[in-house]
Coordinates of C-alpha atoms in Angstrom, one line a residue:
M11 CA 34.2 127.3 6.9
E12 CA 34.6 123.6 6.1
T13 CA 32.0 122.4 3.6
Y14 CA 32.9 118.7 3.5
N15 CA 32.4 118.6 -0.3
N16 CA 28.7 119.1 0.3
I17 CA 27.0 121.5 -2.0
V18 CA 24.3 122.1 0.6
L19 CA 26.9 123.7 2.8
E20 CA 28.6 125.5 0.0
R21 CA 25.3 127.3 -0.7
L22 CA 24.9 128.6 2.8
P23 CA 24.6 132.4 3.0
R24 CA 27.5 134.2 4.6
H25 CA 25.6 135.4 7.6
L26 CA 25.0 131.8 8.7
K27 CA 28.5 130.7 8.1
R28 CA 29.8 132.8 11.0
Y29 CA 28.0 130.5 13.5
V30 CA 29.9 127.4 12.2
V31 CA 32.9 126.1 14.1
A32 CA 35.4 123.4 13.4
Q33 CA 34.5 120.0 15.0
R34 CA 38.0 119.2 16.0
Y35 CA 37.4 115.5 16.4
E36 CA 40.6 114.9 18.3
R37 CA 39.2 116.8 21.3
Y38 CA 36.8 114.0 22.1
T39 CA 38.3 111.9 24.8
A40 CA 37.9 108.2 25.4
L41 CA 35.5 109.0 28.1
D42 CA 33.4 111.1 25.6
Q43 CA 33.4 108.1 23.3
A44 CA 32.2 105.9 26.1
L45 CA 29.4 108.3 26.9
W46 CA 28.3 108.3 23.3
R47 CA 28.5 104.5 23.1
Y48 CA 26.5 103.9 26.3
V49 CA 23.7 106.3 25.4
M50 CA 23.5 104.9 21.8
R51 CA 23.4 101.3 23.1
Q52 CA 20.6 102.2 25.5
N53 CA 18.7 104.1 22.8
Y54 CA 18.8 101.2 20.4
S55 CA 17.8 98.7 23.1
F56 CA 14.7 100.7 23.9
L57 CA 14.0 102.6 20.7
K58 CA 14.0 99.6 18.4
D59 CA 10.5 98.9 19.7
V60 CA 9.1 102.4 20.2
A61 CA 10.8 104.7 17.7
Y62 CA 8.8 105.5 14.6
Y63 CA 11.7 105.2 12.2
P64 CA 13.9 102.1 12.1
Y65 CA 16.7 103.3 14.2
I66 CA 19.8 101.5 12.8
P67 CA 19.0 102.1 9.1
G68 CA 18.3 105.7 10.0
L69 CA 21.6 106.0 11.8
K70 CA 23.5 104.5 8.8
K71 CA 21.6 106.8 6.4
A72 CA 22.8 109.8 8.4
G73 CA 26.4 108.6 8.6
L74 CA 26.2 107.6 12.3
S75 CA 27.0 104.6 14.3
I76 CA 26.5 103.3 17.8
A77 CA 30.3 102.7 18.3
K78 CA 31.7 106.2 18.1
I79 CA 30.9 109.9 18.1
P80 CA 30.1 111.0 14.5
D81 CA 32.6 112.6 12.3
L82 CA 31.2 115.5 10.3
Q83 CA 32.8 114.4 7.1
Q84 CA 31.2 111.0 7.3
M85 CA 27.9 112.6 8.2
N86 CA 28.0 114.9 5.2
D87 CA 29.1 112.1 2.9
S88 CA 25.8 110.4 3.8
L89 CA 23.5 113.3 4.3
K90 CA 24.3 114.9 0.9
L91 CA 22.8 111.9 -0.8
I92 CA 19.4 112.9 0.5
G93 CA 19.9 116.7 0.0
W94 CA 20.9 117.6 3.5
G95 CA 24.1 118.7 5.3
A96 CA 25.4 119.1 8.9
V97 CA 27.6 121.7 10.6
T98 CA 28.9 122.0 14.2
V99 CA 28.3 125.1 16.3
D100 CA 29.3 126.1 19.8
G101 CA 26.3 125.3 21.9
F102 CA 23.3 127.6 21.7
I103 CA 22.7 129.9 18.6
P104 CA 19.9 132.3 18.3
P105 CA 16.5 130.7 17.4
A106 CA 16.2 132.6 14.2
A107 CA 19.6 131.4 13.0
F108 CA 18.7 127.8 14.0
M109 CA 15.5 128.0 12.0
E110 CA 17.3 129.4 9.0
F111 CA 19.8 126.6 9.0
Q112 CA 16.9 124.2 9.0
A113 CA 15.3 126.1 6.1
H114 CA 18.5 125.5 4.1
R115 CA 18.3 121.7 4.9
V116 CA 21.3 121.9 7.3
L117 CA 21.4 120.1 10.7
V118 CA 23.0 122.3 13.4
I119 CA 25.0 120.0 15.8
A120 CA 26.6 121.2 19.0
A121 CA 30.2 120.2 19.0
D122 CA 30.2 119.6 22.8
I123 CA 29.2 116.4 24.4
R124 CA 27.4 116.2 27.9
Q125 CA 29.2 115.4 31.1
L126 CA 29.0 112.0 32.8
E127 CA 26.7 113.3 35.5
H128 CA 24.2 114.4 32.8
I129 CA 24.4 111.3 30.8
E130 CA 20.6 110.7 30.9
Y131 CA 19.6 114.2 29.9
T132 CA 21.3 117.6 29.4
P133 CA 19.5 121.0 29.1
A134 CA 22.4 122.2 26.9
P135 CA 22.6 121.3 23.2
D136 CA 25.2 118.5 22.7
I137 CA 26.3 116.2 19.9
I138 CA 24.2 113.3 21.3
H139 CA 21.0 115.2 21.1
E140 CA 21.6 117.0 17.8
S141 CA 23.0 114.1 15.8
S142 CA 21.4 110.9 17.3
G143 CA 18.1 112.7 17.9
H144 CA 17.5 114.6 14.7
A145 CA 19.6 112.8 12.1
P146 CA 18.2 109.3 12.0
I147 CA 14.8 110.4 10.9
I148 CA 16.0 112.8 8.2
G149 CA 15.8 109.9 5.8
E150 CA 12.0 109.9 6.1
P151 CA 11.0 112.3 3.2
D152 CA 7.8 113.6 4.6
Y153 CA 9.5 114.4 7.9
A154 CA 12.5 116.1 6.2
S155 CA 10.1 118.1 4.1
Y156 CA 8.2 119.3 7.3
L157 CA 11.6 120.1 9.0
Q158 CA 12.6 122.3 6.1
Y159 CA 9.2 123.9 5.8
F160 CA 9.2 124.7 9.5
G161 CA 12.6 126.4 9.2
E162 CA 11.2 128.6 6.3
I163 CA 8.2 129.7 8.5
G164 CA 10.3 130.1 11.6
T165 CA 12.8 132.4 9.9
K166 CA 10.0 134.9 9.4
A167 CA 8.6 134.8 12.9
L168 CA 8.7 138.0 14.9
S169 CA 10.3 137.8 18.4
S170 CA 10.2 140.2 21.3
G171 CA 12.7 141.7 23.6
K172 CA 11.4 139.3 26.3
D173 CA 12.2 136.4 24.0
F174 CA 15.8 137.4 23.8
E175 CA 16.0 137.8 27.5
L176 CA 14.6 134.3 28.1
Y177 CA 17.0 132.8 25.5
E178 CA 20.0 134.4 27.2
A179 CA 18.7 133.2 30.7
I180 CA 18.2 129.6 29.5
R181 CA 21.6 129.7 27.7
H182 CA 23.3 130.9 30.8
L183 CA 21.8 128.3 33.0
S184 CA 22.5 125.4 30.6
I185 CA 26.2 126.5 30.3
L186 CA 26.5 126.6 34.1
K187 CA 24.9 123.1 34.5
E188 CA 27.5 121.7 32.1
N189 CA 30.4 123.4 33.7
P190 CA 31.9 121.2 36.5
T191 CA 33.4 124.3 38.3
T192 CA 30.0 125.9 38.8
T193 CA 29.0 126.5 42.4
Q194 CA 25.6 125.8 43.9
A195 CA 25.2 129.6 44.6
E196 CA 25.8 130.4 40.9
L197 CA 23.4 127.7 39.8
S198 CA 20.7 128.9 42.3
A199 CA 21.1 132.5 41.2
A200 CA 20.7 131.5 37.5
E201 CA 17.7 129.4 38.2
E202 CA 16.1 132.1 40.2
Y203 CA 16.7 134.7 37.4
L204 CA 15.3 132.3 34.8
Q205 CA 12.1 131.9 36.9
I206 CA 11.8 135.7 37.2
V207 CA 12.1 136.1 33.4
Q208 CA 9.6 133.3 32.7
D209 CA 7.1 134.8 35.2
N210 CA 7.2 138.2 33.4
M211 CA 7.1 137.3 29.7
G212 CA 3.8 138.9 29.0
A213 CA 1.8 137.9 25.9
P214 CA 3.9 135.3 23.8
S215 CA 5.3 136.5 20.5
E216 CA 5.0 134.7 17.2
M217 CA 8.5 133.1 17.7
A218 CA 7.5 132.0 21.2
L219 CA 4.3 130.3 20.0
L220 CA 6.1 128.8 17.0
S221 CA 8.7 127.5 19.3
R222 CA 6.0 125.6 21.2
L223 CA 4.9 123.9 17.9
H224 CA 8.6 123.1 17.3
W225 CA 9.0 121.7 20.7
W226 CA 5.9 119.5 20.7
T227 CA 6.8 118.1 17.2
V228 CA 10.4 118.2 16.2
E229 CA 11.7 117.8 19.8
Y230 CA 9.1 115.9 21.7
G231 CA 6.7 114.6 19.1
L232 CA 4.8 111.2 19.0
I233 CA 3.2 109.7 15.9
G234 CA 0.4 107.2 15.3
N235 CA -2.6 106.7 17.5
L236 CA -3.1 107.8 21.1
K237 CA -3.1 104.2 22.5
D238 CA 0.2 103.1 21.0
P239 CA 2.2 106.0 19.6
K240 CA 5.8 105.9 18.4
I241 CA 8.5 108.4 19.1
Y242 CA 9.9 110.7 16.4
G243 CA 10.9 113.8 18.4
A244 CA 14.7 114.3 18.7
G245 CA 14.6 115.3 22.4
L246 CA 13.0 111.9 23.2
L247 CA 15.1 109.9 20.8
S248 CA 18.3 111.3 22.4
S249 CA 17.2 111.0 26.1
I250 CA 17.7 107.6 27.6
G251 CA 15.7 108.7 30.6
E252 CA 12.7 110.4 29.1
S253 CA 12.3 108.2 26.1
A254 CA 11.3 105.5 28.5
S255 CA 9.4 107.5 31.1
C256 CA 7.4 109.4 28.5
M257 CA 5.6 106.2 27.4
R258 CA 4.1 105.7 30.8
E259 CA 0.3 106.0 31.1
D260 CA 0.6 108.8 33.6
V261 CA 2.1 111.0 31.0
P262 CA -1.0 112.3 29.0
K263 CA -1.0 111.9 25.3
L264 CA -3.0 114.5 23.5
P265 CA -4.0 114.8 19.8
Y266 CA -1.8 117.3 18.1
D267 CA -3.5 120.4 16.8
L268 CA -3.2 124.2 16.9
K269 CA -4.1 124.1 20.6
A270 CA -0.5 123.0 21.2
I271 CA 0.5 126.6 21.2
D272 CA -1.3 127.1 24.5
Y273 CA 1.2 124.7 26.2
A274 CA 4.4 126.3 27.3
Y275 CA 7.4 124.1 28.0
D276 CA 10.4 124.1 30.4
I277 CA 13.6 122.9 28.7
T278 CA 15.1 121.9 32.0
K279 CA 12.4 119.4 33.1
P280 CA 10.6 116.3 31.8
Q281 CA 7.5 117.1 29.8
P282 CA 4.1 116.9 31.7
Q283 CA 2.3 115.9 28.5
L284 CA 3.0 115.0 24.8
F285 CA 1.2 115.4 21.6
V286 CA 0.5 112.7 19.0
T287 CA 0.1 113.4 15.3
P288 CA -1.5 110.8 13.0
D289 CA 1.2 111.4 10.3
F290 CA 3.7 114.0 9.2
E291 CA 1.4 115.6 6.6
H292 CA -0.9 116.6 9.5
L293 CA 2.1 118.5 11.0
K294 CA 2.2 120.7 8.0
L295 CA -1.5 121.4 8.1
V296 CA -1.3 122.6 11.6
L297 CA 1.8 124.7 10.8
D298 CA -0.1 126.3 7.9
Q299 CA -2.9 127.2 10.2
F300 CA -0.6 129.0 12.5
A301 CA 1.4 130.6 9.5
D302 CA -1.9 132.2 8.3
T303 CA -2.0 134.2 11.5
M304 CA 1.6 135.5 11.3
A305 CA 2.7 139.0 10.4
F306 CA 4.3 137.9 7.1
S307 CA 0.9 136.6 6.0
V308 CA -1.4 139.2 7.5
G309 CA 0.5 142.5 7.0
G310 CA -1.2 145.8 7.9
K311 CA -1.0 147.9 11.0
Q312 CA -1.3 145.0 13.4
S313 CA 1.7 143.4 11.9
L314 CA 3.8 146.5 11.8
D315 CA 2.9 147.1 15.5
K316 CA 4.4 143.7 16.3
A317 CA 7.6 144.8 14.5
V318 CA 7.6 148.0 16.6
D319 CA 7.3 145.9 19.8
C320 CA 10.0 143.5 18.5
R321 CA 12.8 146.2 18.8
A322 CA 14.9 144.2 16.4
I323 CA 15.6 144.1 12.7
C324 CA 12.4 143.4 10.8
T325 CA 11.2 143.8 7.2
A326 CA 8.0 145.5 6.0
V327 CA 6.9 144.8 2.5
Y328 CA 5.0 147.4 0.5
S329 CA 2.3 146.3 -2.0
S330 CA 4.7 147.4 -4.8
G331 CA 7.2 144.8 -3.6
L332 CA 9.6 147.2 -2.0
Q333 CA 11.1 145.8 1.2
V334 CA 12.2 148.1 4.1
S335 CA 14.5 146.5 6.6
G336 CA 15.3 148.1 10.0
I337 CA 14.2 148.7 13.5
F338 CA 10.7 150.1 13.4
K339 CA 9.2 152.7 15.7
E340 CA 5.8 154.2 16.2
A341 CA 5.4 156.9 13.5
N342 CA 2.0 158.3 14.5
A343 CA -1.1 157.4 16.5
D344 CA -3.4 156.8 13.6
V345 CA -6.0 154.1 13.8
N346 CA -5.0 153.3 10.2
L347 CA -1.5 152.8 9.0
S348 CA -0.4 155.9 7.2
Y349 CA 3.4 156.3 7.8
L350 CA 6.2 153.9 8.3
Q351 CA 9.3 154.9 10.3
T352 CA 12.6 153.2 11.2
E353 CA 15.5 154.3 13.4
G354 CA 19.1 153.6 12.8
G355 CA 20.6 151.7 9.8
T356 CA 18.0 150.8 7.3
A357 CA 18.1 149.1 3.9
L358 CA 15.7 148.9 0.9
A359 CA 15.4 145.8 -1.1
F360 CA 13.3 144.1 -3.8
G361 CA 12.9 140.4 -4.2
G362 CA 15.4 139.8 -1.3
K363 CA 18.2 141.8 -3.0
Q364 CA 19.3 145.1 -1.7
L365 CA 18.7 148.1 -4.0
E366 CA 22.0 149.7 -5.2
G367 CA 22.8 152.7 -3.1
H368 CA 20.1 152.0 -0.5
G369 CA 22.1 150.1 2.3
I370 CA 22.4 150.9 5.9
D371 CA 25.3 153.3 5.3
Y372 CA 23.1 155.5 3.1
H373 CA 20.0 155.2 5.4
S374 CA 22.1 155.4 8.5
E375 CA 19.7 157.5 10.5
G376 CA 16.5 155.7 9.6
F377 CA 13.9 155.8 6.9
G378 CA 10.3 157.1 6.8
S379 CA 7.6 157.1 4.1
P380 CA 3.9 157.4 3.6
I381 CA 1.6 154.4 3.0
G382 CA -1.6 154.6 1.1
Q383 CA -3.3 156.1 -2.0
L384 CA -3.1 159.6 -3.4
R385 CA -6.2 161.6 -2.9
G386 CA -8.6 161.3 -5.9
A387 CA -6.6 158.5 -7.5
D388 CA -8.7 155.6 -8.9
H389 CA -5.7 153.2 -8.7
N390 CA -2.5 152.8 -6.7
L391 CA 0.6 155.0 -7.3
E392 CA 2.7 151.9 -7.9
D393 CA 0.6 151.1 -11.0
F394 CA 0.6 154.6 -12.5
D395 CA 1.4 154.9 -16.2
E396 CA 3.2 157.8 -17.8
A397 CA 0.0 159.7 -18.5
T398 CA -1.2 159.4 -14.9
F399 CA 2.3 160.6 -13.8
L400 CA 1.8 163.7 -15.8
D401 CA -1.7 164.2 -14.4
Y402 CA -0.2 164.3 -10.9
G403 CA 2.8 166.4 -11.9
I404 CA 5.4 163.7 -11.3
V405 CA 8.0 164.9 -13.8
L406 CA 11.7 164.5 -13.4
G407 CA 13.3 167.9 -12.4
K408 CA 10.0 169.5 -11.7
E409 CA 8.4 170.5 -8.4
C410 CA 5.6 168.1 -7.4
V411 CA 3.0 168.0 -4.6
L412 CA 1.5 164.7 -3.6
R413 CA -1.4 164.6 -1.3
F414 CA -2.4 161.3 0.3
D415 CA -5.8 160.2 1.5
S416 CA -4.3 160.2 5.0
G417 CA -3.6 163.9 4.9
I418 CA 0.1 163.5 4.5
I419 CA 1.7 165.8 1.9
V420 CA 5.0 165.3 0.1
E421 CA 6.2 168.3 -1.9
G422 CA 9.6 168.6 -3.5
I423 CA 11.5 168.3 -6.8
V424 CA 11.3 164.9 -8.5
Q425 CA 14.9 163.5 -8.8
R426 CA 14.4 159.9 -9.7
V427 CA 11.7 157.3 -10.2
L428 CA 12.7 153.6 -9.7
R429 CA 10.7 150.8 -11.2
Q430 CA 11.0 147.1 -10.6
F431 CA 9.0 144.7 -12.8
D432 CA 6.6 147.3 -14.0
K433 CA 6.0 148.5 -10.5
I434 CA 7.0 151.9 -9.2
V435 CA 8.8 151.2 -5.9
L436 CA 10.6 154.5 -5.1
I437 CA 10.5 158.2 -5.9
S438 CA 13.3 160.4 -4.8
F439 CA 12.9 164.1 -4.1
T440 CA 15.3 167.0 -3.4
S441 CA 14.3 170.2 -1.5
C442 CA 11.5 168.1 0.0
E443 CA 9.1 168.6 2.8
V444 CA 6.8 165.9 4.3
Y445 CA 4.1 167.0 6.7
R446 CA 0.4 166.8 7.8
N447 CA -2.1 169.0 9.6
N448 CA -0.7 172.3 8.4
R449 CA 2.8 171.3 9.3
E450 CA 1.9 170.4 12.9
E451 CA 3.4 167.0 12.1
I452 CA 6.7 167.2 10.3
Y453 CA 8.2 164.0 8.8
F454 CA 10.9 165.4 6.6
K455 CA 12.6 168.8 6.1
P456 CA 14.4 170.0 3.0
E457 CA 17.8 170.6 4.8
W458 CA 17.9 166.9 5.6
G459 CA 18.9 166.0 2.0
T460 CA 17.3 163.7 -0.5
Y461 CA 13.9 162.2 0.5
D462 CA 13.4 158.7 -0.9
M463 CA 9.7 158.0 -0.8
A464 CA 8.6 154.3 -0.8
V465 CA 5.7 153.6 -3.0
G466 CA 2.9 151.3 -2.0
S467 CA -0.8 151.5 -1.0
E468 CA -0.4 149.1 1.9
I469 CA 2.0 147.0 3.9
V470 CA 1.3 143.4 2.7
S471 CA 3.8 141.5 4.9
V472 CA 6.1 142.0 7.9
F473 CA 8.8 139.4 8.9
A474 CA 11.8 139.1 11.1
G475 CA 15.3 139.9 9.9
A476 CA 16.5 141.8 6.9
A477 CA 15.3 141.1 3.4
D478 CA 18.9 140.7 2.1
K479 CA 20.7 139.5 5.2
D480 CA 24.1 139.1 3.6
A481 CA 24.1 142.8 2.5
F482 CA 22.5 144.1 5.7
E483 CA 24.3 142.4 8.5
P484 CA 28.1 143.1 9.2
I485 CA 29.8 139.8 8.8
E486 CA 31.8 139.1 11.9
E487 CA 35.0 137.2 12.0
Q488 CA 34.2 133.6 11.6
L489 CA 34.6 131.5 14.7
D490 CA 37.4 128.9 14.3
Q491 CA 37.3 126.9 17.4
T492 CA 34.9 125.3 19.9
L493 CA 34.9 126.3 23.5
T494 CA 35.0 122.7 24.7
P495 CA 37.5 122.6 27.6
L496 CA 40.2 120.1 27.6
P497 CA 40.4 118.0 30.8
N498 CA 42.8 119.5 33.3
E499 CA 41.8 117.9 36.6
K500 CA 44.0 115.1 37.7
E501 CA 41.1 112.7 38.4
D502 CA 39.5 113.5 35.0
V503 CA 42.8 112.7 33.2
K504 CA 43.1 109.5 35.2
L505 CA 39.6 108.4 34.3
I506 CA 40.1 109.3 30.6
G507 CA 43.2 107.1 30.7
I508 CA 41.3 104.1 32.1
H509 CA 38.6 104.5 29.3
A510 CA 41.4 104.6 26.7
L511 CA 42.7 101.3 28.0
I512 CA 39.2 99.8 27.9
R513 CA 38.6 101.1 24.4
E514 CA 42.0 99.4 23.4
L515 CA 40.7 96.2 25.1
R516 CA 37.5 96.3 23.1
E517 CA 39.1 96.8 19.8
Q518 CA 41.5 93.8 20.0
E519 CA 41.3 90.2 20.8
F520 CA 40.3 89.7 24.5
D521 CA 43.3 90.1 26.9
Q522 CA 42.7 89.1 30.5
I523 CA 45.8 91.0 31.7
L524 CA 44.7 94.2 30.0
W525 CA 41.2 93.7 31.5
F526 CA 42.6 93.4 35.0
D527 CA 44.9 96.4 34.4
S528 CA 41.8 98.5 33.8
F529 CA 39.7 96.8 36.6
D530 CA 42.3 97.3 39.3
R531 CA 42.5 101.1 38.7
L532 CA 38.7 101.4 39.4
S533 CA 37.3 102.1 42.8
D534 CA 34.0 100.8 44.2
E535 CA 33.7 104.1 46.1
C536 CA 33.9 106.5 43.2
I537 CA 30.6 107.3 41.4
D538 CA 32.4 108.4 38.2
H539 CA 33.8 104.8 37.8
W540 CA 30.5 103.2 37.1
L541 CA 30.6 103.6 33.4
A542 CA 34.0 102.1 33.0
L543 CA 32.9 99.1 35.2
V544 CA 29.8 98.7 33.0
E545 CA 32.0 98.5 30.0
L546 CA 34.3 96.0 31.6
Y547 CA 31.3 93.9 32.6
E548 CA 30.0 94.0 29.0
I549 CA 33.4 92.9 27.6
A550 CA 33.7 90.1 30.0
W551 CA 30.1 88.9 29.4
A552 CA 30.6 89.1 25.6
N553 CA 33.7 86.9 25.9
K554 CA 31.9 84.4 28.2
E555 CA 34.3 85.4 31.0
H556 CA 31.5 85.1 33.6
G557 CA 33.9 85.1 36.6
L558 CA 35.3 88.5 35.5
A559 CA 31.7 89.8 34.9
I560 CA 30.9 88.9 38.5
K561 CA 33.9 90.8 39.7
A562 CA 32.8 93.9 37.8
E563 CA 29.2 93.5 39.0
S564 CA 30.4 93.3 42.6
K565 CA 32.1 96.7 42.4
L566 CA 29.1 98.1 40.6
L567 CA 26.7 97.0 43.4
K568 CA 28.9 98.7 45.9
I569 CA 28.8 101.9 43.9
V570 CA 25.0 101.7 43.7
S571 CA 24.7 101.1 47.4
L572 CA 26.7 104.3 48.0
Y573 CA 25.2 106.3 45.2
P574 CA 21.6 105.2 44.5
T575 CA 21.2 107.8 41.7
V576 CA 23.1 105.6 39.3
K577 CA 21.1 102.4 40.1
K578 CA 19.1 102.6 36.9
L579 CA 22.1 103.5 34.7
V580 CA 24.0 100.5 36.0
G581 CA 21.1 98.2 35.8
D582 CA 20.4 99.2 32.2
G583 CA 24.0 98.8 31.3
I584 CA 24.1 95.2 32.7
R585 CA 20.7 94.4 31.0
V586 CA 21.8 95.6 27.6
A587 CA 25.2 93.7 27.9
K588 CA 23.3 90.5 28.6
E589 CA 20.7 91.0 25.9
E590 CA 23.4 91.7 23.3
S591 CA 25.4 88.7 24.3
L592 CA 22.4 86.4 24.0
N593 CA 21.4 87.8 20.6
N594 CA 24.9 87.3 19.3
H595 CA 25.1 83.7 20.4

């Protein structure tokens, strides 16, 4: 993985590096560059008055410019000065991974750029949204602190199987919308499936609720007062359509508080309402309120039940500090939590580091252990001293019988006692049997091998993912290329060539022959030619060639008459060209 001489990226854990792909800057065409330039010029024209953070200084601080698509090396050269970094990924990545990158102060940027027909808004991640939306405000310390803190909380949030199903449905639909070869039938089928999934989500998980807070702040947040708020959300900062429409009075502006978790969102549509925070510190207060209700804060049976429902890798933390990572399943029907059980590969850790010899290969068929106090004990087993050990017959090489308040009995030969920071975290037995109710409930049999009993009176925390992800997760082969398709249609190649001529025209002293060379290749009956004509209009106007500007405008008006959907885009392009020319003279 390329780290761009940025220590922030060098410190990324291995399991995150597998999502990183090379940017391959040479794959961006002249048309891609024109798309970027148009959106950024429109953004600046509008956002200079309504964005919370000074837009141009923010862009420069993040290593961005209006003129061209950002280069990851330049971005990292700038971002590392404020303790951040940036990497490119191939479109969507799992929400948990996205949150963890954020916790490590790394901006995740989709390497792709939107198509011309989606220039105002794209449901798929792209480099315009990820860089021009998120990066310019990173220089605001309070916001950057909130973004990192949100990542830390989000990394711990428990998801559900339905969340993954929804993520895949949205991802599939977004990819189809950005693929020029997608048929209407394919699109309709994907939209119908997404609707079915959305209508059958059930109660939202922690991650689903947290995603709503992320959406209404990081992506679509407003700041200030309800009467005259400013934009700071990346989704608005990078959308030339919604950044303007969202400020209309008919879009309700609500005070931001924890009630925002009650508002679901649709990534494919404009937002029906927005939330306004008085300052960035308030965002952290609301996030803390929600975090206090999460399984990692609450612990206990209700939190472990969430992990069971999750059906994905989670970690339960005993009061001793021992961390058990695996897929949890229902162990018994007790009202109180008395036994923990996983299935499949499970790992034990302490302080986020896997215990030697206790990885998923060793605990390949799952892990189970009692939770609670020993019968008659006046303090917890994890705090026993040597004298109390002797009182309970816990002696290396000797047979021992441990009776828990829950009725669970562990009897076997003590093989090993593991301590961590004066806490007993694990006792291993041979020839061991674990049972309850006169062996009506059997948890472990002697012929199964060594029984490793976790020690802890309660489960104090439950969170998503493994405690030691690098040790737990098999590291897949690192992706080395983006999936961005190269242009192969004849008309696409032709249009890219025209934009390359226009870019050459822009970067040198004005040449009327070169201007006409580009102009004559453009048709007033082709909708895809509007952007090139706007650029030619802008160049003519900037060079006071008003006669040429009129020629370009004439073709543009013909395109607008045939394709009214681009009327606003064309009008905005002409307006910005005139404004810039007047400001420069």
